[in-house]
CSV table of C-alpha atoms in Angstrom, one decimal:
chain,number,residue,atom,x,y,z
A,1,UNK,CA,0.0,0.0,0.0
A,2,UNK,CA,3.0,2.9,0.9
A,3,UNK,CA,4.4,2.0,-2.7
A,4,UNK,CA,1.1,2.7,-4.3
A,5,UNK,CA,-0.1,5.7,-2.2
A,6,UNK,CA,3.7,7.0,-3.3
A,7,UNK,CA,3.1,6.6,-6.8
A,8,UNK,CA,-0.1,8.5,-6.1
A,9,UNK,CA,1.8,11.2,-4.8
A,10,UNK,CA,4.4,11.0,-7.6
A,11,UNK,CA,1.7,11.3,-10.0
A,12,UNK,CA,0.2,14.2,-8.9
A,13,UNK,CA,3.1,16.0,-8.7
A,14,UNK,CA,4.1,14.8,-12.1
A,15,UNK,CA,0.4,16.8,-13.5
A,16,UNK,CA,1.0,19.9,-12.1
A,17,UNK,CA,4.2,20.4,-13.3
A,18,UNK,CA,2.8,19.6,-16.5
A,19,UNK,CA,0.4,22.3,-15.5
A,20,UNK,CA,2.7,24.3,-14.6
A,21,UNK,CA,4.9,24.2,-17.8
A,22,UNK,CA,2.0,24.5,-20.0
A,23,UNK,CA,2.1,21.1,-21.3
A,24,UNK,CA,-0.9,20.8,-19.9
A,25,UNK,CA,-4.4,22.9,-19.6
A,26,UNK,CA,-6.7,21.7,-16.5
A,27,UNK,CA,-9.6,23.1,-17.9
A,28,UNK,CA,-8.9,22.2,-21.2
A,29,UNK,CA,-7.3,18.9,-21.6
A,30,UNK,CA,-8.3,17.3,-18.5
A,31,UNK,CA,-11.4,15.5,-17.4
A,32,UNK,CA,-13.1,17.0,-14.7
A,33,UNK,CA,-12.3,14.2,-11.9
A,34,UNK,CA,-8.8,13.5,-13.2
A,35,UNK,CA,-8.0,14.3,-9.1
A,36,UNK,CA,-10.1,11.1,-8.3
A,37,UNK,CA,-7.1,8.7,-10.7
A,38,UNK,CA,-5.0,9.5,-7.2
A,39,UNK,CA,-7.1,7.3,-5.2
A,40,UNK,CA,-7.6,4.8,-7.7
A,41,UNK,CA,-3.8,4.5,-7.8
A,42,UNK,CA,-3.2,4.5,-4.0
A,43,UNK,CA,-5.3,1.0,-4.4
A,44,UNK,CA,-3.9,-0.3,-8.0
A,45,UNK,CA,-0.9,0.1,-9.4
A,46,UNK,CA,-1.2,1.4,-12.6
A,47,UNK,CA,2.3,2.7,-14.0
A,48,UNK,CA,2.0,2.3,-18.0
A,49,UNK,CA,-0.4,2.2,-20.9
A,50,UNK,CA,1.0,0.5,-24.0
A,51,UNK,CA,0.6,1.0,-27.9
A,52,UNK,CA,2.3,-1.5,-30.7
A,53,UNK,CA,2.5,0.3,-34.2
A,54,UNK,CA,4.6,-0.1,-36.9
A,55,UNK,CA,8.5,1.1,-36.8
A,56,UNK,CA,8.0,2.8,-39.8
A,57,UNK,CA,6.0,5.7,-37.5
A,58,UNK,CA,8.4,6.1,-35.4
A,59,UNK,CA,9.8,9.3,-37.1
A,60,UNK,CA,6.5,10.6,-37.8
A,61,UNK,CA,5.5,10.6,-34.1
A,62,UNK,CA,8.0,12.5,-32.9
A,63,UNK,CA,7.8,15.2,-35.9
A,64,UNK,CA,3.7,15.6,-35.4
A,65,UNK,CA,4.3,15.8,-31.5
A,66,UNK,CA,3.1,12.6,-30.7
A,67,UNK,CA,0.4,9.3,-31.7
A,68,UNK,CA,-2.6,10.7,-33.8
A,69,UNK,CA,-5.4,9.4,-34.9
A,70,UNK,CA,-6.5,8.6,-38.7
A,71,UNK,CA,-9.0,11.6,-38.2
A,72,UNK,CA,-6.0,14.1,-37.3
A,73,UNK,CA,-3.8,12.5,-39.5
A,74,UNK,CA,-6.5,13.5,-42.5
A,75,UNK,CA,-7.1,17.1,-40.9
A,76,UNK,CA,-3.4,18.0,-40.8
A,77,UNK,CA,-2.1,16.2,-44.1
A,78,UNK,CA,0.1,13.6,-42.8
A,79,UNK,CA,0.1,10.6,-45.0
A,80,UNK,CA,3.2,8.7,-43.6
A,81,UNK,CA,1.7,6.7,-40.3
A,82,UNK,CA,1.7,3.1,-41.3
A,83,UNK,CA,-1.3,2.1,-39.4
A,84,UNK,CA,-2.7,-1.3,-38.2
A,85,UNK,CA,-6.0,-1.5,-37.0
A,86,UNK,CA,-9.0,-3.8,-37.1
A,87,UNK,CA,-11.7,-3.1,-40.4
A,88,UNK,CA,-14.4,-2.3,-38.0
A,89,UNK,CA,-12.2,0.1,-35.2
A,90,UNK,CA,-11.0,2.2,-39.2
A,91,UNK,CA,-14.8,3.2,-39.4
A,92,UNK,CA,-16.4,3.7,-35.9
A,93,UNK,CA,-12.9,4.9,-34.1
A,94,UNK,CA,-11.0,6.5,-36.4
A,95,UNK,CA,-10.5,10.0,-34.2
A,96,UNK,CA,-8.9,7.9,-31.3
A,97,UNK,CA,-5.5,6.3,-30.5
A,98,UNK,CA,-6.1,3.2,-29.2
A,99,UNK,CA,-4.0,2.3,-25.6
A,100,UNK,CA,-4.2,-0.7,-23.5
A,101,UNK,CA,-2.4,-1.8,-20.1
A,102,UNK,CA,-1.4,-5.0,-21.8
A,103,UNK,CA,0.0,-4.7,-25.0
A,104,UNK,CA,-2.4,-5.8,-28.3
A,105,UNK,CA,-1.3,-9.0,-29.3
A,106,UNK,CA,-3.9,-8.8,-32.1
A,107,UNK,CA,-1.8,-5.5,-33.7
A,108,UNK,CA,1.1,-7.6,-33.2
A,109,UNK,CA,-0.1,-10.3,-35.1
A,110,UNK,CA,-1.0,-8.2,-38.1
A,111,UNK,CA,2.0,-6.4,-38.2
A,112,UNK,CA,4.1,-10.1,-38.2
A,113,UNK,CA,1.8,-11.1,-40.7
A,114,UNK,CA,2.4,-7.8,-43.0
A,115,UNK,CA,6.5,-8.8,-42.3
A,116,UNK,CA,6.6,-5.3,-40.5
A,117,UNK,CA,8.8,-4.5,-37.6
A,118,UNK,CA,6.8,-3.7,-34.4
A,119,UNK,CA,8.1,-1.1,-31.7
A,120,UNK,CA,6.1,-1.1,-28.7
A,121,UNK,CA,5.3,2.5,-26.8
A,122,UNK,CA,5.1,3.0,-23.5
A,123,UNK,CA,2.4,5.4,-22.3
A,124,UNK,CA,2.4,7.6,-19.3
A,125,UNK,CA,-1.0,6.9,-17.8
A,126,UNK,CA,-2.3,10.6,-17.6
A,127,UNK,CA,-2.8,10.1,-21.3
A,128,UNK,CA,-6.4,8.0,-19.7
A,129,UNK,CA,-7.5,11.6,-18.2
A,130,UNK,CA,-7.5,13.4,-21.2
A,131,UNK,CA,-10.9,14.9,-21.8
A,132,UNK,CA,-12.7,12.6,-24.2
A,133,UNK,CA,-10.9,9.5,-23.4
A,134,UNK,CA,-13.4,6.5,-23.6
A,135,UNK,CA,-12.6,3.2,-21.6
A,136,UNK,CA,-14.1,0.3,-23.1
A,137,UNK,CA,-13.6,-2.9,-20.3
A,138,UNK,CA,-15.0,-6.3,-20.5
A,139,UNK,CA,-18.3,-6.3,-18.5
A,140,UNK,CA,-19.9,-9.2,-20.6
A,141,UNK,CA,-19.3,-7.7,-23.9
A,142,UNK,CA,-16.3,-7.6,-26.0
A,143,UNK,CA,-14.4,-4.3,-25.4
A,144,UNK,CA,-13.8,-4.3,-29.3
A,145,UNK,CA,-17.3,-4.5,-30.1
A,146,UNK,CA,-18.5,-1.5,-27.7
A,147,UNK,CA,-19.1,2.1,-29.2
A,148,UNK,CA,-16.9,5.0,-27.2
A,149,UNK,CA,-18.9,8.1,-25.8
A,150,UNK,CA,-15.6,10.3,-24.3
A,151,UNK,CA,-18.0,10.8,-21.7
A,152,UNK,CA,-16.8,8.3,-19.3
A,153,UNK,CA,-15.5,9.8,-15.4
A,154,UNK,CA,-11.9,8.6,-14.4
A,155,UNK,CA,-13.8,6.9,-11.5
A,156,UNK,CA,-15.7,4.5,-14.1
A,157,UNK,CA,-11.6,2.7,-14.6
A,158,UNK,CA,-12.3,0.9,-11.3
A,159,UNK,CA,-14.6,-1.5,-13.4
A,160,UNK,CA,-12.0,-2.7,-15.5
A,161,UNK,CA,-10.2,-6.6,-14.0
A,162,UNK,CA,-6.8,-5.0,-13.4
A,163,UNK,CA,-6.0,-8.5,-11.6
A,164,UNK,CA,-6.4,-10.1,-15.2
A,165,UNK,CA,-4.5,-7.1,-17.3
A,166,UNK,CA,-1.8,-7.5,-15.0
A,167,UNK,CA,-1.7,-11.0,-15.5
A,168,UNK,CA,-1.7,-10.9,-19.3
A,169,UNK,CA,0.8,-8.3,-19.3
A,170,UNK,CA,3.1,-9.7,-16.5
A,171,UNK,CA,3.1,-12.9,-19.0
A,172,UNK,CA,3.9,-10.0,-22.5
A,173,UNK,CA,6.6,-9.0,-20.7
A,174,UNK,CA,8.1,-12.6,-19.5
A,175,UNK,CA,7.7,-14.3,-23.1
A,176,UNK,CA,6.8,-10.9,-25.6
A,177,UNK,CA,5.2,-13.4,-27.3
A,178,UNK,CA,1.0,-14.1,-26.3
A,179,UNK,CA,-1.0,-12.9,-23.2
A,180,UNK,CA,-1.5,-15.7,-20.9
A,181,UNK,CA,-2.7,-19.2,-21.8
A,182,UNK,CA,-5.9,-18.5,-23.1
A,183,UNK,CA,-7.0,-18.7,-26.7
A,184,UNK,CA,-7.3,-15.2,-28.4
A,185,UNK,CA,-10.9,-14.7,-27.9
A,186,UNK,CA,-11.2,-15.0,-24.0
A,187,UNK,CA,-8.0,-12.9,-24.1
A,188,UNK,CA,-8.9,-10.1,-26.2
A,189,UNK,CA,-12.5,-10.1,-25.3
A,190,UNK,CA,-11.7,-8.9,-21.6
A,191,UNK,CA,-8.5,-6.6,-22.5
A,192,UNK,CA,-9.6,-3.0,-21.5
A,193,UNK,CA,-9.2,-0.5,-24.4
A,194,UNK,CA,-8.0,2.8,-23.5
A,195,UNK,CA,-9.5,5.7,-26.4
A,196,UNK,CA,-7.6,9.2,-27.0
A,197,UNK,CA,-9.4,11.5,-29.1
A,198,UNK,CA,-7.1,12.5,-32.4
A,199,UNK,CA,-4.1,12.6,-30.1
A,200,UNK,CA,-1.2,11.2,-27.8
A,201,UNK,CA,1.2,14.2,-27.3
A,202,UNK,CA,4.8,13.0,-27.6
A,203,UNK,CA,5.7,14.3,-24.0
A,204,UNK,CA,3.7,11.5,-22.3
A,205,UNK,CA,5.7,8.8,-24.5
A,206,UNK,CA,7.9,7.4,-21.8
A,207,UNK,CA,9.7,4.7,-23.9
A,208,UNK,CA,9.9,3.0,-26.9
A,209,UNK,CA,11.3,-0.5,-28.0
A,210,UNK,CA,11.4,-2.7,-30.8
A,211,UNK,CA,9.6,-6.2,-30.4
């Protein structure tokens, strides 16, 4: 419990001097309870959000300021992000970037299958209170079947199974391979999705590796 409720500390320090440097806008940017993400991580330890794209985006996402969305990319002209998504998440989530807390095996998959190197970005989890920012979790439905509506609260993450996304992603980071020993579907069907509208901004990309 002290190392979460430091972490919770950490991270609210870590906001307002984003605030403070005008990285950030409270009113703005922010959802209105992004205070209440404090508590949620004095009781779970939520340190990352992850994003696997292509390597081929890699220069792009530091020369538009971060991970944008197919809508942004189309509103500011940039035509070089190699993206990988799902048919159905192109039509009816094309203005978000997609995050997770395990990384997407199914994006992955597709960029193995396409014979595309694949960099995986870590995400620093303020990039979840970003006004907008849908979470879709596994409540009986499958997360990749469920419409966004941005108008989630930050309180409404304490839904999500974080015992069984930190299992999958304890077992991404052991083997890089699969999440845990369960086909695809059961795995994919509970993964929580995290949704950004148009954009990730480059100051809350904490790492980036190749897989």
């Amino acid at each position: 419990m002290t190392d979460n409720l430091e972490h919770a500390r950490l991270f609210q320090e870590r906001v307002s001097s984003y605030i403070k440097m005008g990285l950030l806008n409270e009113e703005n940017d922010l959802k209105e309870d992004w205070h209440t993400f404090s508590y949620i991580l004095s009781t779970v330890p939520i340190t990352d959000l992850y994003h696997i794209t292509s390597s081929q985006n890699v220069q792009s996402i530091f020369e538009h300021g971060g991970l944008i969305s197919r809508v942004e990319q189309d509103h500011t002209g940039t035509h070089a992000y190699y993206y990988v998504t799902p048919r159905s998440d192109r039509e009816t989530r094309a203005k978000y970037v997609h995050l997770s807390f395990c990384p997407n095996t199914s994006v992955l998959t597709a960029l193995e299958q396409q014979k595309e190197q694949a960099v995986l970005l870590t995400i620093d989890p303020i990039a979840a209170l970003l006004k907008g920012t849908s979470f879709l979790y596994y409540d009986g439905d499958d997360p990749s079947k469920q419409q966004p509506s941005g108008n989630e609260t930050t309180e409404s993450l304490l839904k999500i199974d974080f015992d069984a996304e930190f299992l999958s992603l304890s077992q991404f980071l052991r083997e890089q391979e699969r999440l845990f020993e369960l086909d695809s579907s059961q795995t994919e069907d509970r993964s929580a999705i995290i949704l950004v509208p148009y954009k990730v901004p480059s100051f809350l990309i904490k790492d980036i590796k190749l897989l």
